[in-house]
Amino acid sequence: MALLELDDVSKAFGSLKAVDGVSFKVEAGEIFGIAGPNGSGKSTLFNIITGIPFGPDRGRIRFDGTAINGKPGHAIARLGLARTFQRETSFDGLTVFENALIGASYGKQEKAAAAAREAAAEALEFVGLGSSSFGRLAGELSVFERKCLMLATAIAMQPRMLLLDEPASSLTKPEIETSIGLIRRTAERGITILLIEHVLTFLMSLSQHLLVLNNGRVLAAGEPGSVIADQRVIEAYLGTRRAVA
Ligand SMILES: Nc1ncnc2c1ncn2[C@@H]1O[C@H](COP(=O)(O)OP(=O)(O)OP(=O)(O)O)[C@@H](O)[C@H]1O
């Protein structure tokens, strides 16, 4: 049984079909990539899977065998599905450790205070925010450190699956390389990963399966090498004239 399964899922804003009849399955243990040009519906898809801030208008979403469409975001998170956001999102007036502790306290299993502190510290060390960073205010971190903190906060929830929304945006090349390693090691912890990214090379180096969205619909899906060689994908990314040239 797939860990996550979407069946004919849609979300509209007025007359705009942001996500339009999307179906796919993510198997436990894999890194599944979702690509697509700007405005193709990637973030909306994450929003409706996680219920943050809204679910789908129609369609079925199952996580680990449980129907989750229509459930509030906190209930979905408690089932073991965590997410990060495209923009670095943290409680800026709280410390690095306090942010991760919120994730640890919010996760799948109810934890005693000591166990939550341990999970928070372990997740922060894992992403490279060592104990010397614990007392720093989140709002004072660099963009890269804030992305690492967001990842640590999600990992501290000890999820079964993690949805990462454009983790490479606004990063330098060396930071992107570090992020690729970090995501790979996150998957090695046994966390299934659904990854949105605009940058195809980033997705290609990580994903076992790749799905491309365009105008809210699935344009192509399957093994990454054949998906990016698909003429429709080339045209959606580069435009017809450049694709032909
Ligand atoms: N809350 C909203 N209200 C109205 N329209 C929205 C809302 N959220 C997204 N949209 C629209 O839905 C479409 C899909 O947007 P979405 O952010 O999901 O695309 P995306 O693929 O994530 O884009 P990007 O790569 O630029 O982040 C866009 O046309 C966007 O303007």
Short mmCIF file of C-alpha atoms and ligand atoms in Angstrom, two decimals:
data_model
loop_
_atom_site.label_atom_id
_atom_site.label_comp_id
_atom_site.label_asym_id
_atom_site.label_seq_id
_atom_site.Cartn_x
_atom_site.Cartn_y
_atom_site.Cartn_z
CA MET A 1 0.00 0.00 0.00
CA ALA A 2 1.28 3.48 -0.90
CA LEU A 3 2.04 5.79 2.05
CA LEU A 4 0.35 8.76 0.32
CA GLU A 5 -2.30 8.45 -2.37
CA LEU A 6 -4.11 11.27 -4.20
CA ASP A 7 -7.09 10.43 -6.37
CA ASP A 8 -8.55 13.09 -8.70
CA VAL A 9 -7.81 15.99 -6.34
CA SER A 10 -8.80 19.57 -7.26
CA LYS A 11 -8.73 23.07 -5.77
CA ALA A 12 -10.04 26.23 -7.44
CA PHE A 13 -9.78 29.90 -6.51
CA GLY A 14 -12.87 31.40 -8.16
CA SER A 15 -12.61 30.40 -11.82
CA LEU A 16 -8.89 29.55 -11.57
CA LYS A 17 -8.28 25.79 -11.35
CA ALA A 18 -5.04 25.84 -9.35
CA VAL A 19 -5.00 22.01 -8.94
CA ASP A 20 -7.10 20.14 -11.46
CA GLY A 21 -7.80 16.39 -11.21
CA VAL A 22 -4.38 15.34 -9.85
CA SER A 23 -3.70 11.67 -8.97
CA PHE A 24 -0.44 10.01 -7.85
CA LYS A 25 1.01 7.64 -5.24
CA VAL A 26 4.10 7.92 -3.07
CA GLU A 27 5.60 4.68 -1.75
CA ALA A 28 7.10 4.49 1.75
CA GLY A 29 10.84 5.19 1.77
CA GLU A 30 11.14 7.08 -1.51
CA ILE A 31 11.98 10.65 -2.46
CA PHE A 32 9.23 11.78 -4.84
CA GLY A 33 9.83 15.02 -6.73
CA ILE A 34 7.25 17.49 -8.04
CA ALA A 35 8.32 20.05 -10.62
CA GLY A 36 6.48 22.66 -12.63
CA PRO A 37 6.78 26.23 -13.88
CA ASN A 38 5.77 29.18 -11.67
CA GLY A 39 2.06 29.16 -10.89
CA SER A 40 1.59 25.52 -11.96
CA GLY A 41 -0.05 24.59 -8.62
CA LYS A 42 2.83 23.03 -6.65
CA SER A 43 2.37 24.95 -3.40
CA THR A 44 -1.42 24.66 -3.62
CA LEU A 45 -0.99 20.90 -3.90
CA PHE A 46 1.06 20.90 -0.66
CA ASN A 47 -1.53 23.10 1.02
CA ILE A 48 -4.39 20.75 0.22
CA ILE A 49 -2.44 17.61 1.23
CA THR A 50 -1.48 19.04 4.62
CA GLY A 51 -4.70 20.98 5.24
CA ILE A 52 -2.57 24.08 5.89
CA PRO A 53 -4.32 26.38 5.38
CA PHE A 54 -7.05 24.56 3.38
CA GLY A 55 -8.01 21.13 2.00
CA PRO A 56 -9.16 20.18 -1.52
CA ASP A 57 -12.53 21.05 -3.06
CA ARG A 58 -12.89 17.49 -4.30
CA GLY A 59 -10.99 14.22 -4.61
CA ARG A 60 -9.60 11.72 -2.11
CA ILE A 61 -6.31 11.87 -0.20
CA ARG A 62 -5.16 8.89 1.87
CA PHE A 63 -2.15 8.91 4.18
CA ASP A 64 -1.01 5.59 5.62
CA GLY A 65 -4.44 4.13 4.84
CA THR A 66 -6.41 6.96 6.49
CA ALA A 67 -8.58 9.42 4.51
CA ILE A 68 -7.20 12.87 5.39
CA ASN A 69 -9.11 15.21 3.05
CA GLY A 70 -11.28 17.47 5.15
CA LYS A 71 -9.23 16.90 8.33
CA PRO A 72 -7.72 20.00 9.99
CA GLY A 73 -3.98 20.60 9.60
CA HIS A 74 -3.08 19.76 13.20
CA ALA A 75 -4.83 16.37 12.95
CA ILE A 76 -2.95 15.55 9.72
CA ALA A 77 0.35 16.54 11.35
CA ARG A 78 -0.44 14.23 14.29
CA LEU A 79 -0.80 11.34 11.83
CA GLY A 80 2.87 11.82 10.95
CA LEU A 81 2.83 14.19 7.99
CA ALA A 82 5.03 17.29 8.39
CA ARG A 83 5.83 20.10 5.98
CA THR A 84 8.16 23.02 5.40
CA PHE A 85 7.27 26.23 3.55
CA GLN A 86 8.68 27.97 0.51
CA ARG A 87 9.50 31.03 2.61
CA GLU A 88 11.56 30.49 5.73
CA THR A 89 8.95 30.17 8.46
CA SER A 90 9.84 30.25 12.15
CA PHE A 91 8.90 31.99 15.38
CA ASP A 92 11.45 34.78 15.00
CA GLY A 93 11.20 36.04 18.58
CA LEU A 94 11.93 32.58 20.01
CA THR A 95 15.30 30.87 20.15
CA VAL A 96 16.49 28.15 17.78
CA PHE A 97 15.96 25.54 20.50
CA GLU A 98 12.47 26.80 21.40
CA ASN A 99 11.42 26.58 17.73
CA ALA A 100 12.57 22.96 17.43
CA LEU A 101 10.96 22.16 20.79
CA ILE A 102 7.59 23.30 19.43
CA GLY A 103 7.99 20.79 16.58
CA ALA A 104 9.01 18.05 19.01
CA SER A 105 6.00 18.73 21.23
CA TYR A 106 3.62 18.82 18.28
CA GLY A 107 4.57 15.54 16.59
CA LYS A 108 3.06 12.13 16.10
CA GLN A 109 3.73 10.78 19.56
CA GLU A 110 2.92 12.60 22.77
CA LYS A 111 6.30 13.11 24.41
CA ALA A 112 7.33 13.81 27.99
CA ALA A 113 9.18 17.13 28.38
CA ALA A 114 12.61 15.47 28.60
CA ALA A 115 11.98 13.34 25.48
CA ALA A 116 10.79 16.41 23.54
CA ARG A 117 13.95 18.32 24.52
CA GLU A 118 16.07 15.38 23.41
CA ALA A 119 14.24 15.13 20.03
CA ALA A 120 14.64 18.89 19.49
CA ALA A 121 18.37 18.85 20.29
CA GLU A 122 19.00 15.79 18.10
CA ALA A 123 17.15 17.31 15.11
CA LEU A 124 19.08 20.60 15.43
CA GLU A 125 22.45 18.82 15.61
CA PHE A 126 21.39 16.72 12.61
CA VAL A 127 20.85 19.79 10.38
CA GLY A 128 24.09 21.40 11.55
CA LEU A 129 22.70 23.84 14.11
CA GLY A 130 24.90 22.70 17.00
CA SER A 131 24.45 23.54 20.66
CA SER A 132 26.22 26.91 20.26
CA SER A 133 23.23 27.98 18.08
CA PHE A 134 20.50 26.84 20.48
CA GLY A 135 20.21 30.20 22.30
CA ARG A 136 20.22 32.39 19.16
CA LEU A 137 17.00 34.10 18.13
CA ALA A 138 15.50 32.55 14.97
CA GLY A 139 15.00 36.01 13.48
CA GLU A 140 18.76 36.62 13.57
CA LEU A 141 19.70 33.57 11.48
CA SER A 142 20.81 33.66 7.82
CA VAL A 143 18.40 32.44 5.11
CA PHE A 144 20.21 29.09 4.93
CA GLU A 145 20.21 28.67 8.73
CA ARG A 146 16.51 29.50 8.83
CA LYS A 147 15.81 26.82 6.23
CA CYS A 148 17.85 24.37 8.33
CA LEU A 149 15.84 25.39 11.41
CA MET A 150 12.55 24.83 9.56
CA LEU A 151 13.78 21.36 8.53
CA ALA A 152 14.92 20.57 12.09
CA THR A 153 11.56 21.67 13.52
CA ALA A 154 9.78 19.32 11.09
CA ILE A 155 12.20 16.43 11.82
CA ALA A 156 11.73 16.97 15.57
CA MET A 157 8.07 16.06 15.00
CA GLN A 158 9.39 12.59 14.06
CA PRO A 159 7.12 12.37 10.99
CA ARG A 160 6.70 9.39 8.67
CA MET A 161 6.57 11.75 5.72
CA LEU A 162 7.97 15.19 5.08
CA LEU A 163 6.79 17.65 2.41
CA LEU A 164 9.53 20.08 1.42
CA ASP A 165 8.42 23.20 -0.49
CA GLU A 166 11.25 24.60 -2.65
CA PRO A 167 14.09 24.01 -0.17
CA ALA A 168 16.69 25.35 -2.65
CA SER A 169 15.09 28.75 -3.29
CA SER A 170 17.32 31.77 -2.45
CA LEU A 171 20.32 29.55 -1.67
CA THR A 172 23.87 29.75 -3.06
CA LYS A 173 25.37 26.84 -5.02
CA PRO A 174 27.40 25.48 -2.05
CA GLU A 175 24.31 25.79 0.20
CA ILE A 176 22.26 23.87 -2.40
CA GLU A 177 24.90 21.09 -2.38
CA THR A 178 24.69 20.95 1.44
CA SER A 179 20.87 20.84 1.23
CA ILE A 180 20.96 17.91 -1.21
CA GLY A 181 23.12 15.94 1.25
CA LEU A 182 20.85 16.89 4.15
CA ILE A 183 17.68 15.78 2.34
CA ARG A 184 19.34 12.50 1.34
CA ARG A 185 20.33 11.85 4.97
CA THR A 186 16.80 12.78 6.10
CA ALA A 187 15.43 10.08 3.79
CA GLU A 188 17.99 7.63 5.21
CA ARG A 189 16.39 8.17 8.62
CA GLY A 190 13.35 6.39 7.15
CA ILE A 191 11.34 9.56 6.44
CA THR A 192 9.52 9.44 3.09
CA ILE A 193 9.99 12.72 1.22
CA LEU A 194 7.74 14.63 -1.17
CA LEU A 195 9.79 17.44 -2.63
CA ILE A 196 8.67 20.45 -4.66
CA GLU A 197 11.36 22.28 -6.54
CA HIS A 198 11.48 24.65 -9.46
CA VAL A 199 15.13 23.71 -10.18
CA LEU A 200 15.06 20.44 -12.15
CA THR A 201 18.72 19.53 -11.53
CA PHE A 202 18.03 19.60 -7.76
CA LEU A 203 15.09 17.22 -8.20
CA MET A 204 17.00 14.99 -10.61
CA SER A 205 19.80 14.38 -8.12
CA LEU A 206 17.39 13.32 -5.37
CA SER A 207 14.14 11.84 -6.72
CA GLN A 208 13.28 8.26 -7.53
CA HIS A 209 10.03 9.42 -9.15
CA LEU A 210 9.24 12.75 -10.75
CA LEU A 211 5.89 14.38 -11.54
CA VAL A 212 5.56 17.60 -13.54
CA LEU A 213 2.57 19.91 -13.08
CA ASN A 214 1.45 22.49 -15.61
CA ASN A 215 -1.63 24.70 -15.19
CA GLY A 216 -2.72 22.56 -12.23
CA ARG A 217 -2.69 19.28 -14.18
CA VAL A 218 -0.21 16.38 -14.33
CA LEU A 219 1.84 16.89 -17.49
CA ALA A 220 4.15 13.88 -17.08
CA ALA A 221 5.12 11.42 -14.33
CA GLY A 222 7.50 8.51 -13.91
CA GLU A 223 11.23 7.82 -13.89
CA PRO A 224 13.02 11.23 -13.75
CA GLY A 225 15.24 10.72 -16.83
CA SER A 226 12.32 9.96 -19.12
CA VAL A 227 10.12 12.69 -17.61
CA ILE A 228 12.59 15.50 -18.32
CA ALA A 229 13.18 14.16 -21.84
CA ASP A 230 9.43 14.44 -22.53
CA GLN A 231 8.84 17.10 -25.20
CA ARG A 232 5.78 18.47 -23.35
CA VAL A 233 7.94 19.04 -20.24
CA ILE A 234 10.67 20.76 -22.27
CA GLU A 235 8.08 23.05 -23.84
CA ALA A 236 6.43 23.87 -20.50
CA TYR A 237 9.80 24.88 -19.04
CA LEU A 238 11.49 26.51 -22.02
CA GLY A 239 8.65 27.53 -24.32
CA THR A 240 8.01 26.09 -27.76
CA ARG A 241 10.52 28.18 -29.73
CA ARG A 242 13.51 27.45 -27.47
CA ALA A 243 12.53 23.80 -27.13
CA VAL A 244 12.60 23.40 -30.89
CA ALA A 245 15.82 25.41 -31.35
N1 LIG B 1 -4.88 31.70 -1.86
C1 LIG B 1 -4.97 31.90 -3.18
N2 LIG B 1 -5.96 32.69 -3.69
C2 LIG B 1 -6.06 32.89 -5.02
N3 LIG B 1 -5.23 32.34 -5.94
C3 LIG B 1 -4.24 31.57 -5.50
C4 LIG B 1 -4.05 31.30 -4.10
N4 LIG B 1 -2.96 30.48 -3.96
C5 LIG B 1 -2.50 30.25 -5.21
N5 LIG B 1 -3.26 30.89 -6.13
C6 LIG B 1 -3.09 30.85 -7.58
O1 LIG B 1 -3.08 29.47 -7.95
C7 LIG B 1 -2.12 29.23 -8.98
C8 LIG B 1 -1.13 28.19 -8.51
O2 LIG B 1 -0.30 28.80 -7.51
P1 LIG B 1 0.79 27.99 -6.70
O3 LIG B 1 1.39 28.94 -5.70
O4 LIG B 1 0.21 26.73 -6.20
O5 LIG B 1 1.85 27.66 -7.85
P2 LIG B 1 3.36 27.17 -7.72
O6 LIG B 1 3.56 26.14 -8.77
O7 LIG B 1 3.66 26.79 -6.32
O8 LIG B 1 4.15 28.49 -8.12
P3 LIG B 1 5.61 29.01 -7.64
O9 LIG B 1 6.63 28.09 -8.25
O10 LIG B 1 5.67 30.40 -8.22
O11 LIG B 1 5.62 28.99 -6.15
C9 LIG B 1 -1.47 30.58 -9.31
O12 LIG B 1 -2.15 31.13 -10.43
C10 LIG B 1 -1.73 31.40 -8.05
O13 LIG B 1 -1.81 32.77 -8.36
#
